[in-house]
């Protein structure tokens, strides 16, 4: 098993170096990633150094002692809760942005007869040898500087916790990817699951703002946060970050129990990933649902012209592609989130119309890459570019007008429910102003997107595998519109 895993690690870096030699853009992206990694490591070390200067205990404004660096103190609470949140976020980001990858995809090794367990262990080890994992280990090890005055036992346990935390993050990420690609097999199921994951991630990201703006965060005292920390520290997400504080108090039995929790988590994740790999190999292509075409869909009622055919094809793709449908759900989610944070101010709700206009143009910003073979057939047929743009604009303008009017009506209901004033003229006029601004943003953004989608394209996941990650997508998506 060890020799196979080492071979896969060497293969991973060999393929990476080969890609860098043949692609200048990949080299630029890799250098940029290395710079970000170095900045993360240095920033963590500097922050840890200054935190280590703080006194272990101090006195608050009311004259009561305040625990800062001790067990159950402020640093303990922040480290465990932030570390657990970071573990969950990394799992979501790995699932949404990176997916199962294209370099070390398990399907590429199906013909080589590698045992499932050996292959899974090698893929896990190759993931731990990448820049993100090495950056995480180095950063968490430098975080030990915050505990430099607490004794050698705390320092050693902190260094150990850095490695254990990264292994846990990688194991959970591999588990999420394996489950998402194995258990959800139908196109409709993958689409619904993709939309659910992305929307859940956005809601989690907005929770701090909702808690702060609603005043809930300020109503929680240190005891409440401490109780939450105690619970999280017994989960795989926060156990590793509690180890230095267990060593500080001499709770060695508790420390060993938390390490056991982490070890069991690795074993379970590894076993489930291996089962998913074996299950996918045995059932791939089996019981594939047959699809029966019912009519010609949008082609029946769109204009009988080349631009009408382009519009019909685009409508068909939008109905089937969860990758773009998720973007249409964002404005509704923002409308609900802003309503929770409005505090009776209607303009906070109405601003969602502007965000809606921006999201409408985001859908088309990489439109040709989503078209795939449909656009290839269009080029072979000799369709003019002007005709293609007219066909696409026709669809998106129609969606924008209907969507934003419905969002305006929903805003009227929410503003009335929040302020107690239903359909007042000043509220309606304010909403119309925001609707006009949002429509202007949508139309101008669509015009820009019709240009950028032709010259600034980046790879996208296929319709069948929305969680996959073609090479170059993550970096290009960060720079391109």
GROMACS .gro file of C-alpha atoms in nm:
model
  481
    1UNK     CA    1   0.000   0.000   0.000
    2UNK     CA    2   0.278   0.244   0.091
    3UNK     CA    3   0.469   0.192  -0.234
    4UNK     CA    4   0.152   0.243  -0.441
    5UNK     CA    5   0.068   0.559  -0.247
    6UNK     CA    6   0.418   0.701  -0.295
    7UNK     CA    7   0.395   0.624  -0.666
    8UNK     CA    8   0.067   0.816  -0.689
    9UNK     CA    9   0.222   1.112  -0.506
   10UNK     CA   10   0.513   1.115  -0.751
   11UNK     CA   11   0.266   1.086  -1.039
   12UNK     CA   12   0.068   1.381  -0.908
   13UNK     CA   13   0.375   1.607  -0.902
   14UNK     CA   14   0.501   1.474  -1.235
   15UNK     CA   15   0.171   1.562  -1.400
   16UNK     CA   16   0.171   1.901  -1.229
   17UNK     CA   17   0.520   1.987  -1.351
   18UNK     CA   18   0.436   1.865  -1.702
   19UNK     CA   19   0.130   2.090  -1.706
   20UNK     CA   20   0.336   2.388  -1.591
   21UNK     CA   21   0.591   2.330  -1.867
   22UNK     CA   22   0.333   2.332  -2.145
   23UNK     CA   23   0.094   2.600  -2.015
   24UNK     CA   24   0.204   2.954  -1.935
   25UNK     CA   25  -0.132   3.035  -1.774
   26UNK     CA   26  -0.105   2.733  -1.546
   27UNK     CA   27   0.241   2.851  -1.443
   28UNK     CA   28   0.108   3.199  -1.363
   29UNK     CA   29  -0.177   3.047  -1.160
   30UNK     CA   30   0.063   2.820  -0.975
   31UNK     CA   31   0.296   3.109  -0.890
   32UNK     CA   32  -0.001   3.315  -0.775
   33UNK     CA   33  -0.114   3.027  -0.553
   34UNK     CA   34   0.236   2.998  -0.408
   35UNK     CA   35   0.237   3.372  -0.328
   36UNK     CA   36  -0.102   3.343  -0.156
   37UNK     CA   37   0.024   3.042   0.038
   38UNK     CA   38   0.333   3.230   0.152
   39UNK     CA   39   0.120   3.527   0.256
   40UNK     CA   40  -0.112   3.300   0.453
   41UNK     CA   41   0.178   3.138   0.638
   42UNK     CA   42   0.347   3.468   0.717
   43UNK     CA   43   0.022   3.635   0.823
   44UNK     CA   44  -0.066   3.348   1.054
   45UNK     CA   45   0.278   3.357   1.213
   46UNK     CA   46   0.264   3.733   1.273
   47UNK     CA   47  -0.086   3.711   1.422
   48UNK     CA   48   0.017   3.424   1.649
   49UNK     CA   49   0.322   3.616   1.770
   50UNK     CA   50   0.117   3.917   1.878
   51UNK     CA   51  -0.148   3.699   2.044
   52UNK     CA   52   0.127   3.529   2.242
   53UNK     CA   53   0.220   3.868   2.388
   54UNK     CA   54  -0.123   3.907   2.550
   55UNK     CA   55  -0.150   3.842   2.926
   56UNK     CA   56  -0.314   3.513   3.027
   57UNK     CA   57  -0.568   3.697   3.242
   58UNK     CA   58  -0.686   4.056   3.270
   59UNK     CA   59  -0.971   4.256   3.424
   60UNK     CA   60  -1.269   4.380   3.225
   61UNK     CA   61  -1.443   4.716   3.261
   62UNK     CA   62  -1.661   4.587   3.547
   63UNK     CA   63  -1.361   4.472   3.749
   64UNK     CA   64  -1.416   4.099   3.691
   65UNK     CA   65  -1.128   3.874   3.581
   66UNK     CA   66  -1.121   3.797   3.210
   67UNK     CA   67  -0.962   3.476   3.082
   68UNK     CA   68  -0.768   3.537   2.761
   69UNK     CA   69  -0.511   3.264   2.699
   70UNK     CA   70  -0.618   3.007   2.957
   71UNK     CA   71  -0.833   2.700   2.904
   72UNK     CA   72  -1.188   2.814   2.830
   73UNK     CA   73  -1.064   3.166   2.763
   74UNK     CA   74  -1.128   3.395   2.470
   75UNK     CA   75  -0.845   3.255   2.256
   76UNK     CA   76  -0.959   2.900   2.329
   77UNK     CA   77  -1.315   2.981   2.223
   78UNK     CA   78  -1.210   3.163   1.907
   79UNK     CA   79  -0.956   2.899   1.800
   80UNK     CA   80  -1.195   2.605   1.838
   81UNK     CA   81  -1.498   2.773   1.680
   82UNK     CA   82  -1.300   2.930   1.394
   83UNK     CA   83  -1.111   2.606   1.336
   84UNK     CA   84  -1.432   2.403   1.322
   85UNK     CA   85  -1.591   2.655   1.088
   86UNK     CA   86  -1.280   2.649   0.870
   87UNK     CA   87  -1.297   2.269   0.849
   88UNK     CA   88  -1.658   2.284   0.731
   89UNK     CA   89  -1.585   2.565   0.485
   90UNK     CA   90  -1.293   2.377   0.334
   91UNK     CA   91  -1.522   2.082   0.273
   92UNK     CA   92  -1.777   2.305   0.098
   93UNK     CA   93  -1.513   2.490  -0.104
   94UNK     CA   94  -1.348   2.164  -0.206
   95UNK     CA   95  -1.686   2.038  -0.321
   96UNK     CA   96  -1.795   2.351  -0.509
   97UNK     CA   97  -1.476   2.503  -0.649
   98UNK     CA   98  -1.237   2.211  -0.688
   99UNK     CA   99  -1.458   1.906  -0.716
  100UNK     CA  100  -1.309   1.567  -0.784
  101UNK     CA  101  -1.030   1.715  -0.994
  102UNK     CA  102  -0.910   1.626  -1.340
  103UNK     CA  103  -0.547   1.531  -1.272
  104UNK     CA  104  -0.594   1.259  -1.007
  105UNK     CA  105  -0.946   1.152  -1.095
  106UNK     CA  106  -1.011   0.797  -0.964
  107UNK     CA  107  -1.175   0.702  -1.296
  108UNK     CA  108  -0.843   0.745  -1.476
  109UNK     CA  109  -0.692   0.458  -1.276
  110UNK     CA  110  -0.972   0.208  -1.346
  111UNK     CA  111  -0.769   0.021  -1.612
  112UNK     CA  112  -0.453  -0.027  -1.405
  113UNK     CA  113  -0.582  -0.287  -1.160
  114UNK     CA  114  -0.491  -0.093  -0.847
  115UNK     CA  115  -0.670  -0.222  -0.539
  116UNK     CA  116  -0.943   0.013  -0.420
  117UNK     CA  117  -0.787   0.056  -0.077
  118UNK     CA  118  -0.441   0.127  -0.218
  119UNK     CA  119  -0.582   0.370  -0.473
  120UNK     CA  120  -0.785   0.558  -0.213
  121UNK     CA  121  -0.489   0.582   0.023
  122UNK     CA  122  -0.269   0.709  -0.258
  123UNK     CA  123  -0.522   0.973  -0.359
  124UNK     CA  124  -0.551   1.086   0.003
  125UNK     CA  125  -0.173   1.106   0.038
  126UNK     CA  126  -0.139   1.295  -0.291
  127UNK     CA  127  -0.396   1.546  -0.166
  128UNK     CA  128  -0.199   1.591   0.156
  129UNK     CA  129   0.116   1.661  -0.047
  130UNK     CA  130  -0.039   1.953  -0.235
  131UNK     CA  131   0.018   2.323  -0.174
  132UNK     CA  132  -0.314   2.381   0.014
  133UNK     CA  133  -0.245   2.100   0.263
  134UNK     CA  134   0.119   2.197   0.312
  135UNK     CA  135   0.013   2.559   0.360
  136UNK     CA  136  -0.240   2.454   0.622
  137UNK     CA  137   0.015   2.246   0.813
  138UNK     CA  138   0.276   2.524   0.807
  139UNK     CA  139   0.023   2.790   0.912
  140UNK     CA  140  -0.118   2.586   1.200
  141UNK     CA  141   0.233   2.497   1.316
  142UNK     CA  142   0.325   2.865   1.321
  143UNK     CA  143   0.010   2.926   1.525
  144UNK     CA  144   0.204   2.752   1.804
  145UNK     CA  145   0.378   3.088   1.855
  146UNK     CA  146   0.061   3.200   2.034
  147UNK     CA  147   0.123   2.927   2.294
  148UNK     CA  148   0.500   2.977   2.331
  149UNK     CA  149   0.476   3.081   2.698
  150UNK     CA  150   0.251   2.789   2.802
  151UNK     CA  151   0.516   2.520   2.831
  152UNK     CA  152   0.667   2.244   2.615
  153UNK     CA  153   0.367   2.010   2.646
  154UNK     CA  154   0.135   2.270   2.494
  155UNK     CA  155   0.383   2.346   2.214
  156UNK     CA  156   0.425   1.978   2.124
  157UNK     CA  157   0.050   1.916   2.132
  158UNK     CA  158  -0.007   2.222   1.913
  159UNK     CA  159   0.243   2.098   1.653
  160UNK     CA  160   0.074   1.758   1.658
  161UNK     CA  161  -0.270   1.918   1.632
  162UNK     CA  162  -0.163   2.103   1.315
  163UNK     CA  163  -0.101   1.775   1.133
  164UNK     CA  164  -0.411   1.607   1.273
  165UNK     CA  165  -0.635   1.900   1.176
  166UNK     CA  166  -0.518   1.902   0.813
  167UNK     CA  167  -0.560   1.525   0.781
  168UNK     CA  168  -0.913   1.562   0.917
  169UNK     CA  169  -0.995   1.842   0.674
  170UNK     CA  170  -0.867   1.640   0.380
  171UNK     CA  171  -1.049   1.324   0.490
  172UNK     CA  172  -1.381   1.504   0.529
  173UNK     CA  173  -1.335   1.677   0.192
  174UNK     CA  174  -1.264   1.345   0.020
  175UNK     CA  175  -1.570   1.196   0.190
  176UNK     CA  176  -1.800   1.474   0.069
  177UNK     CA  177  -1.673   1.448  -0.288
  178UNK     CA  178  -1.699   1.068  -0.290
  179UNK     CA  179  -2.055   1.071  -0.160
  180UNK     CA  180  -2.168   1.347  -0.396
  181UNK     CA  181  -2.029   1.174  -0.705
  182UNK     CA  182  -2.137   0.820  -0.614
  183UNK     CA  183  -2.475   0.834  -0.444
  184UNK     CA  184  -2.631   1.110  -0.654
  185UNK     CA  185  -2.641   0.956  -1.001
  186UNK     CA  186  -2.929   1.109  -1.196
  187UNK     CA  187  -2.891   1.440  -1.375
  188UNK     CA  188  -3.189   1.588  -1.194
  189UNK     CA  189  -3.057   1.467  -0.860
  190UNK     CA  190  -2.711   1.608  -0.926
  191UNK     CA  191  -2.864   1.938  -1.026
  192UNK     CA  192  -3.080   1.964  -0.716
  193UNK     CA  193  -2.793   1.859  -0.491
  194UNK     CA  194  -2.558   2.113  -0.652
  195UNK     CA  195  -2.806   2.395  -0.600
  196UNK     CA  196  -2.867   2.286  -0.239
  197UNK     CA  197  -2.494   2.278  -0.158
  198UNK     CA  198  -2.422   2.620  -0.306
  199UNK     CA  199  -2.721   2.788  -0.143
  200UNK     CA  200  -2.638   2.626   0.190
  201UNK     CA  201  -2.284   2.759   0.166
  202UNK     CA  202  -2.409   3.111   0.093
  203UNK     CA  203  -2.648   3.097   0.389
  204UNK     CA  204  -2.369   2.980   0.620
  205UNK     CA  205  -2.148   3.265   0.499
  206UNK     CA  206  -2.426   3.514   0.573
  207UNK     CA  207  -2.501   3.381   0.922
  208UNK     CA  208  -2.244   3.607   1.096
  209UNK     CA  209  -2.396   3.916   0.932
  210UNK     CA  210  -2.746   3.805   1.024
  211UNK     CA  211  -2.647   3.737   1.386
  212UNK     CA  212  -2.467   4.071   1.419
  213UNK     CA  213  -2.731   4.284   1.249
  214UNK     CA  214  -3.013   4.116   1.439
  215UNK     CA  215  -2.834   4.173   1.772
  216UNK     CA  216  -2.826   3.804   1.861
  217UNK     CA  217  -2.445   3.792   1.861
  218UNK     CA  218  -2.420   4.073   2.117
  219UNK     CA  219  -2.670   3.908   2.350
  220UNK     CA  220  -2.449   3.599   2.390
  221UNK     CA  221  -2.199   3.610   2.678
  222UNK     CA  222  -1.871   3.429   2.728
  223UNK     CA  223  -2.040   3.142   2.912
  224UNK     CA  224  -2.268   3.075   2.615
  225UNK     CA  225  -1.979   3.077   2.370
  226UNK     CA  226  -1.781   2.857   2.609
  227UNK     CA  227  -2.062   2.600   2.620
  228UNK     CA  228  -2.072   2.594   2.241
  229UNK     CA  229  -1.695   2.550   2.234
  230UNK     CA  230  -1.716   2.254   2.471
  231UNK     CA  231  -1.963   2.081   2.241
  232UNK     CA  232  -1.772   2.157   1.921
  233UNK     CA  233  -1.444   2.039   2.077
  234UNK     CA  234  -1.590   1.688   2.101
  235UNK     CA  235  -1.668   1.677   1.728
  236UNK     CA  236  -1.419   1.591   1.452
  237UNK     CA  237  -1.439   1.952   1.335
  238UNK     CA  238  -1.298   2.111   1.651
  239UNK     CA  239  -1.125   1.830   1.843
  240UNK     CA  240  -0.778   1.897   1.699
  241UNK     CA  241  -0.789   2.266   1.793
  242UNK     CA  242  -0.870   2.185   2.157
  243UNK     CA  243  -0.565   1.961   2.210
  244UNK     CA  244  -0.321   2.237   2.323
  245UNK     CA  245  -0.565   2.354   2.590
  246UNK     CA  246  -0.612   1.997   2.714
  247UNK     CA  247  -0.235   1.974   2.750
  248UNK     CA  248  -0.236   2.309   2.932
  249UNK     CA  249  -0.471   2.177   3.200
  250UNK     CA  250  -0.306   1.834   3.213
  251UNK     CA  251  -0.621   1.654   3.093
  252UNK     CA  252  -0.428   1.377   2.919
  253UNK     CA  253  -0.716   1.130   2.916
  254UNK     CA  254  -0.937   1.388   2.746
  255UNK     CA  255  -0.657   1.466   2.499
  256UNK     CA  256  -0.625   1.098   2.406
  257UNK     CA  257  -1.004   1.072   2.372
  258UNK     CA  258  -1.008   1.360   2.123
  259UNK     CA  259  -0.725   1.202   1.924
  260UNK     CA  260  -0.927   0.879   1.920
  261UNK     CA  261  -1.225   1.073   1.780
  262UNK     CA  262  -1.005   1.207   1.501
  263UNK     CA  263  -0.863   0.863   1.427
  264UNK     CA  264  -1.211   0.710   1.408
  265UNK     CA  265  -1.314   0.992   1.174
  266UNK     CA  266  -1.023   0.916   0.940
  267UNK     CA  267  -1.105   0.545   0.940
  268UNK     CA  268  -1.473   0.605   0.869
  269UNK     CA  269  -1.398   0.857   0.593
  270UNK     CA  270  -1.143   0.624   0.436
  271UNK     CA  271  -1.378   0.325   0.453
  272UNK     CA  272  -1.670   0.516   0.303
  273UNK     CA  273  -1.452   0.663   0.026
  274UNK     CA  274  -1.323   0.314  -0.057
  275UNK     CA  275  -1.678   0.180  -0.064
  276UNK     CA  276  -1.786   0.465  -0.294
  277UNK     CA  277  -1.495   0.392  -0.527
  278UNK     CA  278  -1.582   0.022  -0.541
  279UNK     CA  279  -1.954   0.093  -0.578
  280UNK     CA  280  -1.895   0.331  -0.867
  281UNK     CA  281  -1.675   0.080  -1.047
  282UNK     CA  282  -1.932  -0.197  -1.013
  283UNK     CA  283  -2.239   0.007  -1.104
  284UNK     CA  284  -2.110   0.255  -1.362
  285UNK     CA  285  -2.338   0.256  -1.662
  286UNK     CA  286  -2.587   0.018  -1.498
  287UNK     CA  287  -2.953   0.104  -1.455
  288UNK     CA  288  -2.914   0.425  -1.650
  289UNK     CA  289  -3.258   0.581  -1.681
  290UNK     CA  290  -3.382   0.608  -2.036
  291UNK     CA  291  -3.508   0.945  -2.145
  292UNK     CA  292  -3.791   0.982  -2.393
  293UNK     CA  293  -3.811   1.304  -2.587
  294UNK     CA  294  -4.153   1.470  -2.572
  295UNK     CA  295  -4.195   1.701  -2.865
  296UNK     CA  296  -3.935   1.956  -2.965
  297UNK     CA  297  -3.971   2.179  -2.661
  298UNK     CA  298  -3.886   2.545  -2.704
  299UNK     CA  299  -3.817   2.495  -3.074
  300UNK     CA  300  -4.195   2.469  -3.128
  301UNK     CA  301  -4.279   2.822  -3.015
  302UNK     CA  302  -3.963   3.023  -3.081
  303UNK     CA  303  -3.928   3.220  -3.409
  304UNK     CA  304  -3.861   3.002  -3.713
  305UNK     CA  305  -3.517   3.149  -3.781
  306UNK     CA  306  -3.152   3.093  -3.697
  307UNK     CA  307  -3.169   3.328  -3.399
  308UNK     CA  308  -3.486   3.154  -3.285
  309UNK     CA  309  -3.305   2.819  -3.293
  310UNK     CA  310  -3.025   2.968  -3.083
  311UNK     CA  311  -3.282   3.098  -2.834
  312UNK     CA  312  -3.457   2.760  -2.817
  313UNK     CA  313  -3.129   2.579  -2.760
  314UNK     CA  314  -3.033   2.822  -2.484
  315UNK     CA  315  -3.369   2.778  -2.310
  316UNK     CA  316  -3.329   2.400  -2.328
  317UNK     CA  317  -2.980   2.420  -2.175
  318UNK     CA  318  -3.092   2.655  -1.898
  319UNK     CA  319  -3.370   2.414  -1.801
  320UNK     CA  320  -3.128   2.123  -1.777
  321UNK     CA  321  -2.810   2.282  -1.639
  322UNK     CA  322  -2.795   2.317  -1.258
  323UNK     CA  323  -2.468   2.508  -1.293
  324UNK     CA  324  -2.653   2.814  -1.422
  325UNK     CA  325  -2.987   2.759  -1.249
  326UNK     CA  326  -2.813   2.817  -0.915
  327UNK     CA  327  -2.732   3.174  -1.021
  328UNK     CA  328  -3.100   3.249  -1.081
  329UNK     CA  329  -3.181   3.140  -0.725
  330UNK     CA  330  -2.933   3.383  -0.568
  331UNK     CA  331  -3.145   3.703  -0.596
  332UNK     CA  332  -3.435   3.538  -0.411
  333UNK     CA  333  -3.195   3.424  -0.140
  334UNK     CA  334  -3.049   3.774  -0.112
  335UNK     CA  335  -3.399   3.921  -0.087
  336UNK     CA  336  -3.473   3.697   0.211
  337UNK     CA  337  -3.135   3.764   0.376
  338UNK     CA  338  -3.168   4.142   0.337
  339UNK     CA  339  -3.519   4.124   0.485
  340UNK     CA  340  -3.373   3.971   0.803
  341UNK     CA  341  -3.118   4.253   0.824
  342UNK     CA  342  -3.344   4.543   0.724
  343UNK     CA  343  -3.442   4.669   1.074
  344UNK     CA  344  -3.748   4.829   0.915
  345UNK     CA  345  -3.547   5.012   0.647
  346UNK     CA  346  -3.712   4.938   0.313
  347UNK     CA  347  -3.409   5.039   0.104
  348UNK     CA  348  -3.216   4.742   0.244
  349UNK     CA  349  -3.476   4.511   0.089
  350UNK     CA  350  -3.500   4.703  -0.237
  351UNK     CA  351  -3.126   4.683  -0.299
  352UNK     CA  352  -3.170   4.314  -0.383
  353UNK     CA  353  -3.306   4.433  -0.720
  354UNK     CA  354  -2.965   4.577  -0.803
  355UNK     CA  355  -2.795   4.254  -0.705
  356UNK     CA  356  -3.048   4.069  -0.917
  357UNK     CA  357  -2.945   4.275  -1.219
  358UNK     CA  358  -2.581   4.189  -1.158
  359UNK     CA  359  -2.653   3.817  -1.123
  360UNK     CA  360  -2.850   3.817  -1.447
  361UNK     CA  361  -2.536   3.920  -1.636
  362UNK     CA  362  -2.317   3.673  -1.447
  363UNK     CA  363  -2.514   3.387  -1.601
  364UNK     CA  364  -2.405   3.488  -1.951
  365UNK     CA  365  -2.048   3.594  -1.865
  366UNK     CA  366  -1.918   3.249  -1.968
  367UNK     CA  367  -2.213   3.142  -2.179
  368UNK     CA  368  -2.028   2.984  -2.472
  369UNK     CA  369  -1.833   2.751  -2.243
  370UNK     CA  370  -2.163   2.619  -2.107
  371UNK     CA  371  -2.301   2.561  -2.457
  372UNK     CA  372  -2.041   2.297  -2.539
  373UNK     CA  373  -2.128   2.082  -2.839
  374UNK     CA  374  -2.435   2.287  -2.919
  375UNK     CA  375  -2.217   2.584  -3.005
  376UNK     CA  376  -1.981   2.356  -3.199
  377UNK     CA  377  -2.269   2.246  -3.421
  378UNK     CA  378  -2.370   2.608  -3.461
  379UNK     CA  379  -2.025   2.701  -3.587
  380UNK     CA  380  -2.025   2.406  -3.828
  381UNK     CA  381  -2.362   2.524  -3.962
  382UNK     CA  382  -2.213   2.867  -4.036
  383UNK     CA  383  -2.439   3.075  -3.812
  384UNK     CA  384  -2.332   3.439  -3.801
  385UNK     CA  385  -2.209   3.580  -3.471
  386UNK     CA  386  -2.466   3.860  -3.486
  387UNK     CA  387  -2.743   3.602  -3.515
  388UNK     CA  388  -2.607   3.408  -3.219
  389UNK     CA  389  -2.593   3.720  -3.001
  390UNK     CA  390  -2.948   3.819  -3.095
  391UNK     CA  391  -3.077   3.475  -3.006
  392UNK     CA  392  -2.907   3.478  -2.667
  393UNK     CA  393  -3.001   3.836  -2.580
  394UNK     CA  394  -3.367   3.765  -2.663
  395UNK     CA  395  -3.382   3.493  -2.399
  396UNK     CA  396  -3.194   3.677  -2.125
  397UNK     CA  397  -3.383   4.004  -2.168
  398UNK     CA  398  -3.711   3.816  -2.135
  399UNK     CA  399  -3.589   3.638  -1.822
  400UNK     CA  400  -3.460   3.963  -1.674
  401UNK     CA  401  -3.785   4.154  -1.720
  402UNK     CA  402  -4.011   3.880  -1.583
  403UNK     CA  403  -3.775   3.785  -1.298
  404UNK     CA  404  -3.716   4.140  -1.177
  405UNK     CA  405  -4.084   4.235  -1.193
  406UNK     CA  406  -4.168   3.929  -0.982
  407UNK     CA  407  -3.889   4.021  -0.742
  408UNK     CA  408  -4.030   4.375  -0.722
  409UNK     CA  409  -4.373   4.235  -0.629
  410UNK     CA  410  -4.211   4.011  -0.366
  411UNK     CA  411  -4.028   4.316  -0.233
  412UNK     CA  412  -4.360   4.499  -0.191
  413UNK     CA  413  -4.489   4.214   0.024
  414UNK     CA  414  -4.172   4.198   0.235
  415UNK     CA  415  -4.155   4.575   0.286
  416UNK     CA  416  -4.519   4.577   0.392
  417UNK     CA  417  -4.460   4.291   0.636
  418UNK     CA  418  -4.150   4.458   0.784
  419UNK     CA  419  -4.276   4.816   0.813
  420UNK     CA  420  -4.649   4.755   0.858
  421UNK     CA  421  -4.722   4.990   0.566
  422UNK     CA  422  -4.877   4.811   0.271
  423UNK     CA  423  -4.835   4.950  -0.083
  424UNK     CA  424  -4.764   5.308   0.024
  425UNK     CA  425  -4.686   5.540  -0.271
  426UNK     CA  426  -4.341   5.638  -0.141
  427UNK     CA  427  -4.244   5.272  -0.092
  428UNK     CA  428  -4.369   5.182  -0.439
  429UNK     CA  429  -4.176   5.470  -0.596
  430UNK     CA  430  -3.860   5.374  -0.406
  431UNK     CA  431  -3.899   5.019  -0.530
  432UNK     CA  432  -3.951   5.139  -0.887
  433UNK     CA  433  -3.631   5.344  -0.867
  434UNK     CA  434  -3.435   5.042  -0.750
  435UNK     CA  435  -3.606   4.832  -1.019
  436UNK     CA  436  -3.497   5.079  -1.286
  437UNK     CA  437  -3.140   5.081  -1.154
  438UNK     CA  438  -3.136   4.703  -1.136
  439UNK     CA  439  -3.272   4.674  -1.488
  440UNK     CA  440  -3.004   4.913  -1.610
  441UNK     CA  441  -2.734   4.710  -1.437
  442UNK     CA  442  -2.878   4.392  -1.587
  443UNK     CA  443  -2.894   4.523  -1.944
  444UNK     CA  444  -2.553   4.692  -1.937
  445UNK     CA  445  -2.400   4.387  -1.773
  446UNK     CA  446  -2.558   4.164  -2.037
  447UNK     CA  447  -2.404   4.379  -2.310
  448UNK     CA  448  -2.060   4.346  -2.154
  449UNK     CA  449  -2.113   3.973  -2.099
  450UNK     CA  450  -2.194   3.919  -2.467
  451UNK     CA  451  -1.844   4.046  -2.543
  452UNK     CA  452  -1.648   3.888  -2.259
  453UNK     CA  453  -1.810   3.547  -2.309
  454UNK     CA  454  -1.641   3.534  -2.650
  455UNK     CA  455  -1.291   3.641  -2.545
  456UNK     CA  456  -1.255   3.548  -2.176
  457UNK     CA  457  -1.374   3.189  -2.152
  458UNK     CA  458  -1.272   2.937  -1.887
  459UNK     CA  459  -1.343   2.564  -1.852
  460UNK     CA  460  -1.665   2.460  -1.681
  461UNK     CA  461  -1.790   2.137  -1.532
  462UNK     CA  462  -1.996   1.911  -1.753
  463UNK     CA  463  -2.373   1.886  -1.714
  464UNK     CA  464  -2.340   1.528  -1.586
  465UNK     CA  465  -2.069   1.613  -1.331
  466UNK     CA  466  -2.139   1.961  -1.185
  467UNK     CA  467  -1.890   1.895  -0.900
  468UNK     CA  468  -1.595   1.815  -1.129
  469UNK     CA  469  -1.314   2.066  -1.177
  470UNK     CA  470  -1.152   2.109  -1.519
  471UNK     CA  471  -0.797   2.237  -1.505
  472UNK     CA  472  -0.774   2.615  -1.497
  473UNK     CA  473  -1.131   2.682  -1.389
  474UNK     CA  474  -1.075   2.799  -1.032
  475UNK     CA  475  -0.800   3.049  -1.114
  476UNK     CA  476  -0.965   3.182  -1.430
  477UNK     CA  477  -1.299   3.216  -1.253
  478UNK     CA  478  -1.131   3.434  -0.993
  479UNK     CA  479  -0.997   3.679  -1.253
  480UNK     CA  480  -1.250   3.678  -1.535
  481UNK     CA  481  -1.590   3.849  -1.507
   0.00000   0.00000   0.00000
